[in-house]
Coordinates of C-alpha atoms and ligand atoms in Angstrom, one line a residue:
M1 CA 28.0 3.4 -16.2
P2 CA 27.9 -0.3 -17.3
T3 CA 25.0 -1.1 -19.7
I4 CA 23.4 -3.6 -17.4
Q5 CA 23.0 -1.0 -14.6
L6 CA 21.7 1.5 -17.1
Q7 CA 19.0 -1.0 -18.2
A8 CA 18.1 -1.7 -14.7
L9 CA 17.9 2.0 -13.9
R10 CA 15.5 2.5 -16.8
R11 CA 13.4 -0.6 -15.9
Y12 CA 13.1 -0.1 -12.2
G13 CA 13.7 3.6 -11.8
Y14 CA 16.3 5.3 -9.6
Y15 CA 14.5 5.3 -6.3
A16 CA 13.4 1.7 -6.5
L17 CA 17.0 0.6 -7.3
M18 CA 18.9 2.6 -4.8
D19 CA 16.1 3.3 -2.5
K20 CA 17.4 6.6 -1.2
N21 CA 13.9 7.5 -0.4
L22 CA 13.8 8.2 3.3
K23 CA 10.1 7.3 3.2
S24 CA 11.1 3.6 2.9
K25 CA 13.0 3.7 6.1
T26 CA 11.7 2.3 9.3
Y27 CA 12.2 4.0 12.6
T28 CA 15.0 1.5 13.4
D29 CA 16.7 2.2 10.0
L30 CA 16.6 5.9 10.7
L31 CA 18.2 5.4 14.1
E32 CA 21.1 3.6 12.4
L33 CA 21.2 6.3 9.7
V34 CA 21.4 9.3 12.1
A35 CA 24.1 7.4 14.2
A36 CA 26.2 7.1 11.0
Y37 CA 26.0 10.9 10.7
E38 CA 26.9 11.3 14.4
Q39 CA 23.5 12.7 15.2
K40 CA 21.5 12.1 18.3
P41 CA 18.7 9.6 18.3
F42 CA 16.0 12.4 18.4
A43 CA 17.0 13.3 14.9
A44 CA 15.5 9.9 13.8
Q45 CA 12.3 10.8 15.5
Y46 CA 12.0 14.1 13.7
L47 CA 12.8 12.5 10.4
F48 CA 10.3 9.7 10.9
S49 CA 7.4 11.8 12.3
F50 CA 7.8 14.6 9.7
I51 CA 7.8 12.1 6.8
Q52 CA 5.4 9.4 8.0
Q53 CA 3.0 11.5 10.0
K54 CA 3.2 15.1 8.8
N55 CA 3.7 14.3 5.1
A56 CA 6.9 16.4 4.7
G57 CA 7.7 16.6 1.0
H58 CA 11.3 17.7 1.2
I59 CA 14.2 17.2 3.6
N60 CA 14.4 20.9 4.2
D61 CA 10.9 20.9 5.5
I62 CA 12.2 19.1 8.6
T63 CA 13.2 22.3 10.3
P64 CA 14.1 20.9 13.7
L65 CA 17.1 19.2 12.1
S66 CA 20.2 21.3 11.7
K67 CA 20.8 22.9 8.3
T68 CA 24.1 21.2 8.1
F69 CA 22.7 17.7 8.6
R70 CA 19.8 18.3 6.2
Q71 CA 22.4 19.4 3.5
Q72 CA 24.5 16.3 4.2
L73 CA 21.5 14.1 3.5
I74 CA 20.7 16.0 0.4
D75 CA 24.3 15.9 -0.8
D76 CA 24.4 12.1 -0.2
G77 CA 21.4 11.6 -2.5
F78 CA 18.6 11.1 0.0
V79 CA 15.2 12.3 -1.0
I80 CA 11.5 12.2 0.2
A81 CA 9.7 11.0 -3.0
S82 CA 5.9 10.5 -3.4
M83 CA 3.8 8.9 -6.1
E84 CA 1.7 10.8 -8.5
L85 CA -2.1 10.6 -8.4
L86 CA -3.0 9.9 -12.0
E87 CA -6.8 9.1 -11.8
K88 CA -9.5 8.8 -9.2
H89 CA -12.7 6.8 -9.8
D90 CA -15.8 6.9 -7.6
D91 CA -18.4 4.2 -7.4
T92 CA -21.9 5.0 -6.2
D93 CA -21.5 2.3 -3.4
G94 CA -18.7 4.6 -1.9
T95 CA -15.8 2.7 -3.3
V96 CA -13.0 4.8 -4.6
K97 CA -10.2 3.6 -6.9
F98 CA -6.9 5.5 -7.2
V99 CA -4.5 5.0 -10.1
L100 CA -1.0 6.0 -9.0
G101 CA 2.1 6.6 -11.1
L102 CA 5.5 5.3 -9.8
C103 CA 8.7 7.1 -10.6
N104 CA 9.5 5.1 -13.8
G105 CA 6.0 5.5 -15.3
T106 CA 4.5 2.3 -14.0
R107 CA 1.0 2.4 -12.8
I108 CA -0.6 0.7 -9.8
E109 CA -4.0 0.9 -8.2
S110 CA -5.4 1.0 -4.6
V111 CA -9.0 0.9 -3.5
R112 CA -10.8 2.7 -0.6
L113 CA -13.8 0.8 0.9
K114 CA -16.1 2.6 3.2
D115 CA -18.1 0.9 6.0
D116 CA -20.0 2.7 8.7
D117 CA -17.2 3.6 11.0
R118 CA -14.3 2.1 9.0
N119 CA -12.2 3.5 6.2
T120 CA -10.3 0.6 4.7
L121 CA -7.6 0.8 2.0
C122 CA -6.7 -2.1 -0.2
I123 CA -3.1 -1.6 -1.3
S124 CA -0.8 -3.0 -3.9
T125 CA 2.6 -4.5 -3.3
Q126 CA 3.9 -5.2 -6.8
A127 CA 3.3 -3.9 -10.3
G128 CA 1.8 -7.0 -11.9
C129 CA 2.1 -10.4 -10.2
R130 CA 4.3 -13.5 -10.8
M131 CA 1.8 -16.0 -9.4
G132 CA -0.4 -16.1 -12.5
C133 CA -3.8 -17.0 -11.0
K134 CA -6.0 -17.5 -14.0
F135 CA -9.1 -15.9 -12.5
C136 CA -7.3 -12.6 -11.5
A137 CA -6.8 -9.6 -13.8
T138 CA -3.5 -8.6 -12.1
G139 CA -2.2 -12.1 -12.8
Q140 CA -2.6 -11.5 -16.5
L141 CA -0.5 -8.4 -16.6
Q142 CA 3.2 -8.6 -17.2
F143 CA 5.1 -8.5 -13.9
E144 CA 7.1 -5.3 -13.8
R145 CA 8.6 -5.0 -10.3
N146 CA 8.3 -5.0 -6.6
L147 CA 7.1 -1.8 -5.0
T148 CA 9.4 -0.2 -2.4
A149 CA 8.2 0.3 1.2
A150 CA 7.8 4.0 0.4
E151 CA 5.5 3.2 -2.5
I152 CA 3.5 0.9 -0.4
V153 CA 2.9 3.4 2.5
D154 CA 2.4 6.3 0.1
Q155 CA -0.8 4.6 -1.1
V156 CA -2.3 5.2 2.3
Y157 CA -1.1 8.8 2.4
M158 CA -2.4 9.6 -1.1
A159 CA -5.8 8.1 -0.2
E160 CA -6.0 10.1 3.1
Q161 CA -5.7 13.3 1.1
S162 CA -9.1 12.8 -0.4
C163 CA -10.8 10.2 1.9
G164 CA -9.8 11.2 5.4
K165 CA -8.0 9.0 7.9
I166 CA -7.5 5.4 6.9
N167 CA -7.9 3.1 9.9
N168 CA -7.8 -0.3 8.3
V169 CA -5.2 -1.5 5.7
V170 CA -5.5 -4.8 3.7
Y171 CA -2.7 -6.0 1.5
M172 CA -5.1 -7.3 -1.1
G173 CA -4.4 -5.1 -4.1
M174 CA -2.1 -5.9 -7.0
G175 CA 0.7 -8.4 -6.4
E176 CA 1.7 -11.1 -3.9
P177 CA 2.8 -9.4 -0.7
L178 CA 5.0 -12.4 0.5
D179 CA 6.8 -12.3 -2.8
N180 CA 8.0 -8.8 -1.8
F181 CA 8.6 -9.8 1.8
D182 CA 11.1 -7.2 3.0
A183 CA 9.5 -4.1 1.6
V184 CA 6.0 -5.3 2.8
M185 CA 7.2 -6.0 6.4
R186 CA 9.0 -2.7 6.4
S187 CA 5.8 -0.9 5.3
V188 CA 3.8 -2.7 8.0
K189 CA 6.3 -1.5 10.6
I190 CA 6.1 2.1 9.3
L191 CA 2.3 2.2 9.2
N192 CA 2.0 0.7 12.6
H193 CA 4.6 2.9 14.4
E194 CA 3.4 5.3 17.0
H195 CA 5.4 8.2 15.6
G196 CA 3.9 7.5 12.1
R197 CA 0.2 6.8 11.2
N198 CA -0.1 4.5 14.2
I199 CA -2.5 2.1 12.5
G200 CA -3.2 -0.8 15.0
I201 CA -1.6 -4.0 14.0
R202 CA -4.9 -5.8 14.3
H203 CA -6.1 -3.4 11.6
I204 CA -3.5 -4.5 9.1
T205 CA -4.1 -7.7 7.1
I206 CA -1.7 -9.4 4.7
S207 CA -3.3 -11.7 2.1
T208 CA -1.2 -14.4 0.4
C209 CA -1.8 -17.1 -2.2
G210 CA 0.3 -19.3 0.1
L211 CA 4.1 -19.2 0.0
P212 CA 5.2 -21.8 2.7
E213 CA 8.7 -20.5 3.4
E214 CA 7.5 -16.9 3.7
I215 CA 4.6 -17.9 5.9
K216 CA 7.1 -19.5 8.3
K217 CA 9.2 -16.4 8.1
L218 CA 6.2 -14.2 8.9
A219 CA 5.6 -16.3 12.0
L220 CA 8.9 -15.1 13.4
S221 CA 8.4 -11.4 12.6
T222 CA 8.5 -8.8 15.4
V223 CA 5.3 -7.3 14.0
Q224 CA 2.3 -9.6 13.6
P225 CA -0.4 -8.3 11.2
R226 CA -3.4 -10.5 10.5
L227 CA -3.0 -13.2 7.9
A228 CA -5.4 -14.2 5.1
V229 CA -4.6 -17.1 2.8
S230 CA -6.2 -17.4 -0.6
L231 CA -6.8 -21.2 -0.9
H232 CA -9.6 -21.3 -3.5
A233 CA -9.6 -25.1 -3.8
P234 CA -9.9 -28.2 -1.5
D235 CA -7.4 -30.2 -3.4
D236 CA -4.2 -29.8 -5.5
T237 CA -5.8 -30.8 -8.8
I238 CA -8.3 -28.0 -8.7
R239 CA -5.9 -25.6 -7.4
A240 CA -3.3 -26.2 -10.1
K241 CA -6.1 -25.7 -12.7
I242 CA -6.8 -22.1 -11.5
M243 CA -3.5 -21.0 -10.0
R244 CA -0.1 -21.5 -11.6
I245 CA 1.5 -21.4 -8.2
G246 CA -0.7 -24.4 -7.3
S247 CA 1.6 -26.8 -9.1
K248 CA 4.7 -25.4 -7.3
Y249 CA 3.4 -25.6 -3.7
L250 CA 1.1 -28.4 -2.6
L251 CA -1.7 -27.8 -0.2
S252 CA 0.1 -30.2 2.3
E253 CA 3.1 -27.8 2.3
I254 CA 0.9 -24.8 2.7
M255 CA -1.1 -26.4 5.5
A256 CA 2.1 -27.5 7.3
S257 CA 3.4 -23.9 7.2
L258 CA 0.1 -22.5 8.5
K259 CA 0.2 -25.0 11.4
I260 CA 3.7 -23.7 12.3
Y261 CA 2.5 -20.1 11.9
Q262 CA -0.5 -20.8 14.2
N263 CA 1.5 -22.7 16.8
T264 CA 4.0 -19.8 16.9
T265 CA 1.6 -16.8 16.8
G266 CA -1.6 -18.3 18.2
K267 CA -3.5 -16.2 15.6
R268 CA -6.6 -17.2 13.8
I269 CA -6.2 -17.3 10.0
T270 CA -8.7 -16.0 7.4
I271 CA -9.2 -18.3 4.4
E272 CA -10.2 -16.7 1.2
Y273 CA -12.1 -18.8 -1.3
C274 CA -13.2 -17.4 -4.7
M275 CA -16.4 -19.2 -5.8
I276 CA -16.0 -20.2 -9.5
D277 CA -18.9 -21.8 -11.3
S278 CA -18.5 -25.6 -11.8
I279 CA -14.8 -25.5 -10.7
N280 CA -14.7 -25.3 -6.9
D281 CA -18.3 -24.6 -5.9
K282 CA -19.8 -28.0 -5.3
I283 CA -21.0 -29.4 -2.0
E284 CA -18.4 -32.1 -2.2
H285 CA -15.8 -29.3 -2.4
A286 CA -17.2 -27.7 0.7
K287 CA -17.0 -31.0 2.5
A288 CA -13.4 -31.6 1.4
L289 CA -12.6 -28.0 2.5
V290 CA -14.0 -28.7 6.0
K291 CA -11.8 -31.7 6.3
L292 CA -8.7 -29.9 5.0
L293 CA -9.2 -27.0 7.5
R294 CA -9.9 -29.1 10.5
P295 CA -6.4 -28.9 12.1
L296 CA -6.5 -25.0 12.0
K297 CA -8.3 -22.2 13.7
V298 CA -9.8 -20.3 10.8
N299 CA -12.7 -18.3 9.5
V300 CA -13.6 -18.4 5.8
N301 CA -14.5 -15.6 3.3
L302 CA -16.4 -16.8 0.3
I303 CA -15.9 -14.3 -2.6
E304 CA -18.0 -14.4 -5.7
L305 CA -15.7 -14.3 -8.7
N306 CA -15.5 -10.9 -10.4
S307 CA -15.1 -10.9 -14.1
F308 CA -12.7 -8.9 -16.4
P309 CA -11.9 -8.8 -20.1
G310 CA -10.6 -12.2 -21.1
C311 CA -11.6 -14.0 -17.9
R312 CA -12.5 -17.5 -18.9
F313 CA -14.4 -18.3 -15.7
E314 CA -17.9 -17.6 -14.5
P315 CA -19.0 -16.6 -11.0
A316 CA -20.7 -19.4 -9.0
D317 CA -24.5 -19.2 -8.6
S318 CA -25.6 -17.3 -5.5
R319 CA -27.7 -20.3 -4.2
Q320 CA -24.7 -22.5 -4.7
I321 CA -22.6 -20.1 -2.7
Q322 CA -25.1 -20.1 0.1
A323 CA -25.3 -23.9 0.1
F324 CA -21.5 -24.0 0.2
A325 CA -21.5 -21.5 3.1
N326 CA -24.0 -23.7 5.0
V327 CA -21.8 -26.7 4.9
L328 CA -18.9 -24.7 6.4
S329 CA -21.1 -23.1 9.0
D330 CA -22.7 -26.4 10.0
A331 CA -19.2 -27.7 10.6
G332 CA -18.5 -24.9 13.0
I333 CA -16.4 -22.7 10.7
E334 CA -17.3 -19.0 10.8
T335 CA -18.1 -18.1 7.2
V336 CA -18.9 -14.8 5.6
I337 CA -20.0 -14.3 2.0
R338 CA -18.3 -11.2 0.7
F339 CA -20.5 -8.9 -1.4
K340 CA -19.1 -7.4 -4.5
R341 CA -18.2 -3.7 -4.4
G342 CA -16.7 -1.2 -6.8
R343 CA -17.5 -3.3 -9.8
S344 CA -18.6 -0.4 -12.0
I345 CA -15.1 1.2 -11.7
K346 CA -13.3 -2.2 -11.9
A347 CA -12.2 -2.0 -8.3
A348 CA -13.5 -5.3 -7.0
C349 CA -11.3 -8.1 -5.8
G350 CA -9.2 -9.5 -8.8
Q351 CA -10.1 -6.6 -11.1
L352 CA -7.1 -4.4 -10.4
G353 CA -5.3 -3.7 -13.6
A354 CA -8.2 -5.0 -15.6
T355 CA -8.6 -1.7 -17.6
W356 CA -5.0 -2.1 -18.9
L357 CA -5.7 -5.6 -20.3
T358 CA -7.9 -4.0 -23.0
Q359 CA -5.4 -1.3 -23.7
K360 CA -2.5 -3.5 -24.6
Ligands
LIG401 N1 -1.9 -11.9 -4.0 C1 -2.6 -11.9 -2.8 C2 -3.3 -10.6 -2.5 C3 -3.9 -10.0 -3.7 S1 -5.3 -10.8 -4.4 C4 -3.6 -13.1 -2.8 O1 -3.7 -13.8 -3.8 O2 -4.1 -13.4 -1.7 C5 -6.6 -10.4 -3.2 C6 -7.7 -11.4 -3.2 O3 -8.5 -11.3 -4.4 C7 -7.3 -12.8 -3.2 O4 -8.0 -13.6 -2.2 C8 -7.6 -13.3 -4.5 O5 -7.7 -14.7 -4.6 C9 -8.9 -12.5 -4.9 N2 -9.2 -12.5 -6.3 C10 -8.4 -12.6 -7.3 N3 -9.0 -12.5 -8.5 C11 -10.4 -12.5 -8.2 C12 -11.5 -12.4 -8.9 N4 -11.5 -12.4 -10.3 N5 -12.7 -12.4 -8.3 C13 -12.8 -12.4 -6.9 N6 -11.7 -12.5 -6.2 C14 -10.5 -12.5 -6.8
LIG402 FE1 -1.3 -12.5 -7.8 FE2 -3.1 -12.7 -5.8 FE3 -3.9 -12.2 -8.4 FE4 -3.0 -14.6 -7.7 S1 -4.8 -13.6 -6.9 S2 -2.4 -13.4 -9.5 S3 -1.5 -14.1 -6.2 S4 -2.6 -10.9 -7.1

């Protein structure tokens, strides 16, 4: 094997590289796959429902398929691979953090949040992140690789083993979902499918730091999850100070893509705004944000900054956050202040991967 391929194999792992993992396949992919083996379409339904609904761990567990077809799949290198649960941490507020091992030894984290009747899972899409937000622990880690669709949906399946049915999924863990567009959209289709977990599309949210081209691509997708955009600043100067990506994409480009998204989908967009002391928390910033958001139908989540080792920013004062929220509410923008959860186990927003920063 050429050296370059061997290096890639070591770095990304066999399954990520070849993605022979049947767990990564959407229902449509499986219809194509079974057709290539001259099987009837119902074979795709067995494959999909056994893998995505019944947690089949091996191709031979899918007993309604003929032995010959199962053996053909195995001989052709197809597998059903799962991640490994390495650690589980419980916070007294009901938050649970899972540390999961990927096939090449890389670790990622996901977080279960419990509300009265809702079991939400915050999932990761990349090991590390290339966007380099200076207030985010994940952004300080070295970017390793994109997760496969199987590794994304598996986070839900792993969490369900100890926390019961997950009915809400937010793509707000490690990584930038729209920087791993194909695998992320594939995972949304898998989680949403009626023969799989059947999680309602209104209960799936993708959060992005704002990649204009991918936002426009999302607008044209056949599945339409909710969209949250991490803005964090009312102007480009402040944004570039706290987010590396801020100097690549201007707010005007992001706003234009959101306008297209909204015109196409008609959906309301959630704006996330992390409140950082003396950086973006002043009343004048709130007023500028109102002006910026005027052309869109939005609601705003204000998140108090969570700290991590090496974080050079401080959270905004709670009275300042309330005053900021009042400016938005008075302008008719629905605004919610998000309370911190799971801090004792480093599971709050922006803290994923924080424990590894001190281990380097
Ligand atoms: N990459 C995507 C999704 C993962 S980050 C995005 O940026 O939207 C999920 C959310 O956590 C984002 O809104 C992000 O801005 C926020 N966040 C990151 N670091 C944080 C921190 N230290 N304190 C509070 N929120 C943070
Ligand atoms: Fe990446 Fe989101 Fe963290 Fe920014 S906030 S570094 S985009 S995970």
